[in-house]
CSV table of C-alpha atoms and ligand atoms in Angstrom, one decimal:
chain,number,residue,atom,x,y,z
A,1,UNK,CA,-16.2,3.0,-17.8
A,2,UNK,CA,-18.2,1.6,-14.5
A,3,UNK,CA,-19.4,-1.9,-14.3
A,4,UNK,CA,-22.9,-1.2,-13.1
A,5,UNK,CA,-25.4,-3.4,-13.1
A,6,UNK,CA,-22.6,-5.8,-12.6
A,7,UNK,CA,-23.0,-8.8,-10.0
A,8,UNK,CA,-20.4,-7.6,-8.5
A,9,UNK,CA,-21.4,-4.1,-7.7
A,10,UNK,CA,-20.5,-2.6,-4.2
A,11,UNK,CA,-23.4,-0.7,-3.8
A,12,UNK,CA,-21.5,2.7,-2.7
A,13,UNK,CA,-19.6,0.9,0.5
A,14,UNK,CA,-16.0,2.0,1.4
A,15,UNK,CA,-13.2,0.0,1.0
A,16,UNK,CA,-9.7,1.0,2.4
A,17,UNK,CA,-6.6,0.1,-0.3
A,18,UNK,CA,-3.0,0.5,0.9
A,19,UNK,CA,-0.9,1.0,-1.8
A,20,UNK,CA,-3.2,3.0,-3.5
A,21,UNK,CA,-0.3,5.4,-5.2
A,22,UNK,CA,1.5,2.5,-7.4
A,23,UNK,CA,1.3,-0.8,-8.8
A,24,UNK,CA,-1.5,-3.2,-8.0
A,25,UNK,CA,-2.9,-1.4,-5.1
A,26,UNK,CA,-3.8,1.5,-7.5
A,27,UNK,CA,-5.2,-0.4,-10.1
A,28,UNK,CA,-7.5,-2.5,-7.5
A,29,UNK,CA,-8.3,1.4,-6.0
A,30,UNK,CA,-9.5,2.2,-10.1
A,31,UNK,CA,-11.1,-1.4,-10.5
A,32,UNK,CA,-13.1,-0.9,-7.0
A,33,UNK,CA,-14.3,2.2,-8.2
A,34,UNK,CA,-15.8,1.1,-11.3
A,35,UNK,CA,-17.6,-1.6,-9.7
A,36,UNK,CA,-19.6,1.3,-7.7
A,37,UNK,CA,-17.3,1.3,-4.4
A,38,UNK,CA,-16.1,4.2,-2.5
A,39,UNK,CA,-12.3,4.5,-2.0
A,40,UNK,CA,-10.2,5.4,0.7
A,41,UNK,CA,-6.8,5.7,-1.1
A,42,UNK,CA,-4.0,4.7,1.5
A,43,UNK,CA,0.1,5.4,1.1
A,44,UNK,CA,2.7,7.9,2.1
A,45,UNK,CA,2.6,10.7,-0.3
A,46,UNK,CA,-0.4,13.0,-0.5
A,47,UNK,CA,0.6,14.3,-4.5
A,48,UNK,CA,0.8,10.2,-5.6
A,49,UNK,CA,-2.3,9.9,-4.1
A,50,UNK,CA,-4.0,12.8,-5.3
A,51,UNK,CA,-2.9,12.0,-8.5
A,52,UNK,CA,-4.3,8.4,-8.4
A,53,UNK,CA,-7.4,9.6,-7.0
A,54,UNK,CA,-8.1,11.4,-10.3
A,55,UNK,CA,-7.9,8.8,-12.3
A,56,UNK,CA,-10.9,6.7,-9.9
A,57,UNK,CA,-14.6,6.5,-10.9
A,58,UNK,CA,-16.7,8.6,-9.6
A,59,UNK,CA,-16.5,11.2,-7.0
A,60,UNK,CA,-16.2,11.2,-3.0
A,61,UNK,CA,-13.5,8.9,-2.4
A,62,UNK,CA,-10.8,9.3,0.3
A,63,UNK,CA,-6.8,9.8,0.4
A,64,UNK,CA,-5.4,9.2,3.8
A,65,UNK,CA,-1.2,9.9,3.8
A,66,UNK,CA,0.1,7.6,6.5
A,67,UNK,CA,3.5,5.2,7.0
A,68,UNK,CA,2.3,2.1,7.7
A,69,UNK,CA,5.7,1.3,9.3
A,70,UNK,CA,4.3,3.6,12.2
A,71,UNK,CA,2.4,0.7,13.8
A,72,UNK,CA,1.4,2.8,16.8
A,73,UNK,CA,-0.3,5.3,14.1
A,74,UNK,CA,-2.4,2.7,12.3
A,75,UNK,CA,-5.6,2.5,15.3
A,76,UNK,CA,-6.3,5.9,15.7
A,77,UNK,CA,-6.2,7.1,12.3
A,78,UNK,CA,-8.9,4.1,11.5
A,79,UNK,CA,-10.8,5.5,14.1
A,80,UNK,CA,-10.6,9.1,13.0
A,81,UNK,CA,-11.4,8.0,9.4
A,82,UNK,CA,-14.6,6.0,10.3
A,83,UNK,CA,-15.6,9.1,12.4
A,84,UNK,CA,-15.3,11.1,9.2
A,85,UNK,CA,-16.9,8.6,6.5
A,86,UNK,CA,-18.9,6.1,8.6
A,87,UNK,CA,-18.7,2.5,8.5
A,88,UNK,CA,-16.6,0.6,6.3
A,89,UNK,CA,-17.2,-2.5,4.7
A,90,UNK,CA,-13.6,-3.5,3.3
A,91,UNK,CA,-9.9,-3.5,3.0
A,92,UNK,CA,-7.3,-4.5,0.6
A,93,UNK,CA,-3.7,-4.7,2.1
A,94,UNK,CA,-1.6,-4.0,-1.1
A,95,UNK,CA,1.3,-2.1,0.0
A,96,UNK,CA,4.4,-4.0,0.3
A,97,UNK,CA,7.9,-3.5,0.1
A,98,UNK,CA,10.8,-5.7,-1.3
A,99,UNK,CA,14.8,-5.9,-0.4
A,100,UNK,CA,16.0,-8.9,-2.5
A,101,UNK,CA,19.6,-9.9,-0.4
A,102,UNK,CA,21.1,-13.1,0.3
A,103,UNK,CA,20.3,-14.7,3.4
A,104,UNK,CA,24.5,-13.7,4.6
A,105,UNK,CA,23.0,-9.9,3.6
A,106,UNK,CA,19.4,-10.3,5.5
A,107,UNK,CA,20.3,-9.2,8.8
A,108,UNK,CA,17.2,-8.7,11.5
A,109,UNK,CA,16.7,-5.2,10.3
A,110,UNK,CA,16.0,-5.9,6.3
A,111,UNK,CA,13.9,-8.7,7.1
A,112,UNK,CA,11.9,-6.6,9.9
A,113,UNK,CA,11.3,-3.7,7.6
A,114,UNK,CA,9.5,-5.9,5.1
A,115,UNK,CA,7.7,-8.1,8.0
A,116,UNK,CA,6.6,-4.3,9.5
A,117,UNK,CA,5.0,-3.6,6.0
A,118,UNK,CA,3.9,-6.4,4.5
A,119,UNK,CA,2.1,-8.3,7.5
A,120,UNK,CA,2.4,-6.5,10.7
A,121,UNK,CA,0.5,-3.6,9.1
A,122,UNK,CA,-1.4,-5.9,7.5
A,123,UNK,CA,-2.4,-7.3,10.5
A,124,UNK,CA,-3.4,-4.1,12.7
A,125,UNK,CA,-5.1,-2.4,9.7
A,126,UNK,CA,-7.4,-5.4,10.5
A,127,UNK,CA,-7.6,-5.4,13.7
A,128,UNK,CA,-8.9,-2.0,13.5
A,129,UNK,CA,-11.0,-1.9,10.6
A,130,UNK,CA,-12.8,-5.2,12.0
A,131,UNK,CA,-14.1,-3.2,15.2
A,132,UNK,CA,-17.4,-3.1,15.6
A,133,UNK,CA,-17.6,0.2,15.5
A,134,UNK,CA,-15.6,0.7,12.7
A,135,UNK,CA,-17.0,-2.2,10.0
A,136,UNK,CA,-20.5,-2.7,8.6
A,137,UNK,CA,-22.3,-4.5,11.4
A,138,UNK,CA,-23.6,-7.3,8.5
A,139,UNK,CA,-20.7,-8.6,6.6
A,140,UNK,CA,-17.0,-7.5,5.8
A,141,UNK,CA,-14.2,-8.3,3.5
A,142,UNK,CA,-10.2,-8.2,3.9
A,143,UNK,CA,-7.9,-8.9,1.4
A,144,UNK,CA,-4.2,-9.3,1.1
A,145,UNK,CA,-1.6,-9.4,-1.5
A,146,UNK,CA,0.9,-12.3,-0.8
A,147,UNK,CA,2.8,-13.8,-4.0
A,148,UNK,CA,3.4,-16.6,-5.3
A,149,UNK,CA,6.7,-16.6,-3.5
A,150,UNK,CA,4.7,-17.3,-0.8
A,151,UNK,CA,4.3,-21.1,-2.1
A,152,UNK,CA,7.7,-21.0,-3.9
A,153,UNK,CA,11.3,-20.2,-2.6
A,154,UNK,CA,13.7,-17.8,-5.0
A,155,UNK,CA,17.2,-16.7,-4.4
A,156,UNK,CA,17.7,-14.0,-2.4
A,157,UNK,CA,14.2,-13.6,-1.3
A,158,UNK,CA,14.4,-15.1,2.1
A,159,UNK,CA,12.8,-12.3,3.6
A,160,UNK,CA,10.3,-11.9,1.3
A,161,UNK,CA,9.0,-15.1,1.0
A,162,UNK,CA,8.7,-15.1,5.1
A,163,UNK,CA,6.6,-12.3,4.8
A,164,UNK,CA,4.5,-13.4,2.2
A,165,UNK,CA,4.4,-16.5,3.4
A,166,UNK,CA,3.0,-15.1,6.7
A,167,UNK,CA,0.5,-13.5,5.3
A,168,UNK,CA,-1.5,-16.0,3.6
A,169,UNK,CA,-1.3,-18.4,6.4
A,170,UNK,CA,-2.6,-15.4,9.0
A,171,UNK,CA,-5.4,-15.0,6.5
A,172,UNK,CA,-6.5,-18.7,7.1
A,173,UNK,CA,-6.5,-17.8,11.1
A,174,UNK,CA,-8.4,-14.9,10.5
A,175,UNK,CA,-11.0,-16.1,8.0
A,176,UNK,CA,-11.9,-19.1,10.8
A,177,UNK,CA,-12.1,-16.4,13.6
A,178,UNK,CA,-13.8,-13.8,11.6
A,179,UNK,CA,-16.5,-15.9,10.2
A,180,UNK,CA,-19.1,-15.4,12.8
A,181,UNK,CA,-19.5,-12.1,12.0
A,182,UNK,CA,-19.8,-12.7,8.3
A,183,UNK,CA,-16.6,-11.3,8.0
A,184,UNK,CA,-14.4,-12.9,5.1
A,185,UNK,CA,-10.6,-12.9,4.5
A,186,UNK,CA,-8.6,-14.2,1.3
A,187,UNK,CA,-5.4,-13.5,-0.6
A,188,UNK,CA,-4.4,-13.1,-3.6
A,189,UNK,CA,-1.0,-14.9,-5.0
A,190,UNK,CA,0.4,-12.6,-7.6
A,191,UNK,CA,2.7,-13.3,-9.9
A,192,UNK,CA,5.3,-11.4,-12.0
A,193,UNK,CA,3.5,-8.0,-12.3
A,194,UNK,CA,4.9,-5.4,-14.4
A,195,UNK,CA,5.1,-2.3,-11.4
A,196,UNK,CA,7.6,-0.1,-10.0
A,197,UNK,CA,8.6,-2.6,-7.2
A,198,UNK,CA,9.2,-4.8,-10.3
A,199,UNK,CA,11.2,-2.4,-12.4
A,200,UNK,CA,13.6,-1.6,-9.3
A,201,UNK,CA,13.8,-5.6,-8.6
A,202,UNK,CA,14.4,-6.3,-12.4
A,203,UNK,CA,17.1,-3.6,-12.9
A,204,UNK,CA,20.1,-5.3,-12.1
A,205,UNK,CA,19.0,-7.7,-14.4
A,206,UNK,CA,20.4,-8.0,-18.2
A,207,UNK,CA,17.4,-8.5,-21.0
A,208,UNK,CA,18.1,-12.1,-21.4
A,209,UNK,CA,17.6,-12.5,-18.1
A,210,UNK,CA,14.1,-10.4,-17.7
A,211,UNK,CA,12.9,-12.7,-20.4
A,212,UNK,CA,13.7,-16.1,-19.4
A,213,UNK,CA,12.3,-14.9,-16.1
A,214,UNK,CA,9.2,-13.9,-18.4
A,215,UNK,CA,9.2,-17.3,-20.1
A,216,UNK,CA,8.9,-19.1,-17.0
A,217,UNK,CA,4.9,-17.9,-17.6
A,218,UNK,CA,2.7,-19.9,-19.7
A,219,UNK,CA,0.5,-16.7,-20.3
A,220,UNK,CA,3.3,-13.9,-19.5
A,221,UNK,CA,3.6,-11.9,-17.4
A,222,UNK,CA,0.6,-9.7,-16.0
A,223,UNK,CA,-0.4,-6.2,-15.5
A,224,UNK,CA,-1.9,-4.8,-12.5
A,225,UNK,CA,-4.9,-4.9,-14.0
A,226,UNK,CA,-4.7,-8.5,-14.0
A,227,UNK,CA,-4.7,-8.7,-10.0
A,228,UNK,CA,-7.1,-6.0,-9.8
A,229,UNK,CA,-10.0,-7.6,-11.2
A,230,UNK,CA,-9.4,-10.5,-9.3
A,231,UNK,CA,-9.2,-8.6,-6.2
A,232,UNK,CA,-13.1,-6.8,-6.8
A,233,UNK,CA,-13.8,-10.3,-7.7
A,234,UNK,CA,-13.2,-11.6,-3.4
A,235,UNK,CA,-13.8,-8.5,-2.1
A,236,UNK,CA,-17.5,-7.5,-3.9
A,237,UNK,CA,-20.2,-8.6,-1.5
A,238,UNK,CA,-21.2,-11.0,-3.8
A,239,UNK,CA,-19.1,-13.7,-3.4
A,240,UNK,CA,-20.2,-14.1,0.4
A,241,UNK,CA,-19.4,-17.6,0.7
A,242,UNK,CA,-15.4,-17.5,-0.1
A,243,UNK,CA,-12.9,-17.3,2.6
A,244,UNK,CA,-9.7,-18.3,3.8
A,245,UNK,CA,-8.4,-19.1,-0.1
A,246,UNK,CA,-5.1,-17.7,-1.3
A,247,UNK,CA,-6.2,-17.4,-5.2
A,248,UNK,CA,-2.6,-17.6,-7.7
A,249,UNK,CA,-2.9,-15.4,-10.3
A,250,UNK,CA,0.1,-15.7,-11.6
A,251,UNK,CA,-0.5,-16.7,-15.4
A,252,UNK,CA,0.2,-20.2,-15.0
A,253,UNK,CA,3.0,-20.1,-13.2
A,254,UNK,CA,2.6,-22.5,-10.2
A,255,UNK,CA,0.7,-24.7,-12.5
A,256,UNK,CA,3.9,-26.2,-13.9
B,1,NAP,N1,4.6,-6.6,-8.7
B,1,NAP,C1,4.7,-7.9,-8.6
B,1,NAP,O1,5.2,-8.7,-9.4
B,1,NAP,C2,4.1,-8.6,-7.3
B,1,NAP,C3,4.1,-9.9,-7.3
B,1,NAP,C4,3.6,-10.6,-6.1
B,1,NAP,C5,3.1,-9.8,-5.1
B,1,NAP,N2,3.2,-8.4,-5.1
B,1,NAP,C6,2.7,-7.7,-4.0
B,1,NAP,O2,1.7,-6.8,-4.4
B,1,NAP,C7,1.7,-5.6,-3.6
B,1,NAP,C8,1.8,-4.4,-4.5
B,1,NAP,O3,3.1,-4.4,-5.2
B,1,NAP,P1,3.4,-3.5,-6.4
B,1,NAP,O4,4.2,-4.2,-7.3
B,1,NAP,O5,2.2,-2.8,-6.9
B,1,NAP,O6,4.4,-2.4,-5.6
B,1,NAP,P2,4.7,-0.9,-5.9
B,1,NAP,O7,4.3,-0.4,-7.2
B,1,NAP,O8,6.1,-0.7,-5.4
B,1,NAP,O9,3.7,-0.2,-4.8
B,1,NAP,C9,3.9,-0.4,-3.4
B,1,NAP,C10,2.9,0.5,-2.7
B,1,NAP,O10,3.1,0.2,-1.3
B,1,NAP,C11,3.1,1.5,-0.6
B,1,NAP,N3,4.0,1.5,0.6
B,1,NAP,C12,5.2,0.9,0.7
B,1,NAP,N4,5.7,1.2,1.9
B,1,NAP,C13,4.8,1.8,2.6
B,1,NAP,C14,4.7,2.4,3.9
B,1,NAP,N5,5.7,2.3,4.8
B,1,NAP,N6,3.5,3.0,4.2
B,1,NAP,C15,2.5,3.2,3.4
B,1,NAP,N7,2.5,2.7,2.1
B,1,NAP,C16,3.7,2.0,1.7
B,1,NAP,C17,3.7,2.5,-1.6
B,1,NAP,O11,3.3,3.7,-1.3
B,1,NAP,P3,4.2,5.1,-1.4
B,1,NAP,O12,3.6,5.8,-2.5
B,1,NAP,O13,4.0,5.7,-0.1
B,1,NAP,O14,5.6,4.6,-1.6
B,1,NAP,C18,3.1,2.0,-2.9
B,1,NAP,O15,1.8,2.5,-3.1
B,1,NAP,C19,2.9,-5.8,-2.6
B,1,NAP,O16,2.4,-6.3,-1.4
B,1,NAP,C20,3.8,-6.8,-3.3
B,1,NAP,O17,4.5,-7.6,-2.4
B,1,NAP,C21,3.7,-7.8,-6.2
């Protein structure tokens, strides 16, 4: 199924999703393809991401294996990757890690491995895709997962929600600084998704605790699908004149 014709068409550019092998970041890598973009399909595992890459639209998309908890790594492969496929036009920051531990458990270690991940990567996959050599000289667009434990605190989730947290306010900074150059930068607020990370998280959980969790969601919870469409919705050139929003979707949830 593609969605040409579609307002929000991409026109062929390339947009760079982390995450690509699981969860939400593969479903927005399947989404963006069937809205007519070319994928480059980001995690650490070249078999997950060969695998994923099969089930895209379309062919001539990209899989690029790297640990994003290298910082150091993270410029010169962008380089090297707009030296091979020309310029880009977007990224989508949805790997992420969790470790759910009390704040006597979250020593500087667990709460760094998540901050590495989920924003410092974040932050210098920007930084590089944003050169002018790298991006589209006429408009860009970034976008990050946070969560809606960004806006909301939960047990055992101190680190977490710092991350998160961090993320959508370094989107604000970056949309304001960007804009001159067209360049636009949102988030998306997930939240409960059905995804590995979620299955590991929910294990220790008994049933009637996964669905009173699930209960706390007017419209239940969501699928990646869910996030993805939202995703191609900020990212497609289209919708040129959003930036700096954090959009929930999150069936409901922070509505209450
Ligand atoms: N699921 C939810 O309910 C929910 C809710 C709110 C926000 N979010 C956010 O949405 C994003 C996606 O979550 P998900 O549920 O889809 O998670 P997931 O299924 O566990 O997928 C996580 C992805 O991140 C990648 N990743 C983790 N560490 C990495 C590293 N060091 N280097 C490169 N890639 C790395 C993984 O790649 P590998 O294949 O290499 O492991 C995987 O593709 C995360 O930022 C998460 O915080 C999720």
């Amino acid at each position: 199924m593609t969605a040409k014709g579609c307002f929000l068409d991409f026109g062929g550019k390339w947009v760079v999703v982390t995450g690509a092998s699981s969860g939400i970041g593969r479903a927005c890598a399947v989404e963006l393809s069937r809205h007519g973009a070319r994928v480059v399909l980001v995690g650490r595992n070249d078999a997950t991401l060969d695998d994923a890459r099969t089930s895209l639209n379309g062919d001539g998309h990209e899989v690029l294996a790297l640990d994003l908890s290298d910082l150091s790594a993270i410029g010169p492969t962008v380089a090297r990757l707009a030296k091979q496929v020309g310029r880009l036009y977007g990224l989508c920051h949805a790997a992420g890690i969790v470790v759910t531990s009390p704040l006597s458990t979250s020593t500087v270690d667990v709460v760094q491995s998540m901050m590495t991940v989920n924003v410092q990567a974040g932050l210098e996959l920007a930084r590089h895709v944003t050169r002018r050599n790298v991006m589209e000289p006429d408009a860009g667009s970034l976008l990050f997962l946070s969560s809606i434990y960004g806006r909301v605190g939960a047990a055992g989730e101190t680190g977490y929600c710092a991350t998160k947290g961090a993320i959508a306010a370094a989107v604000r900074a970056m949309a304001i600084e960007l804009a001159r150059r067209n360049i636009r930068v949102n988030s998306i607020s997930p939240g409960l998704v059905k995804t590995p990370m979620t299955d590991k998280a929910l294990g220790p959980l008994t049933s009637e605790q996964v669905s009173a969790l699930e209960q706390k969601y007017p419209l239940g919870p969501g699928t990646p699908s869910d996030v993805a469409r939202a995703a191609v919705f900020l990212l497609a050139p289209a919708t040129a004149w959003i930036t700096g929003t954090d959009l929930a979707v999150d069936g409901g949830y922070s509505a209450q």
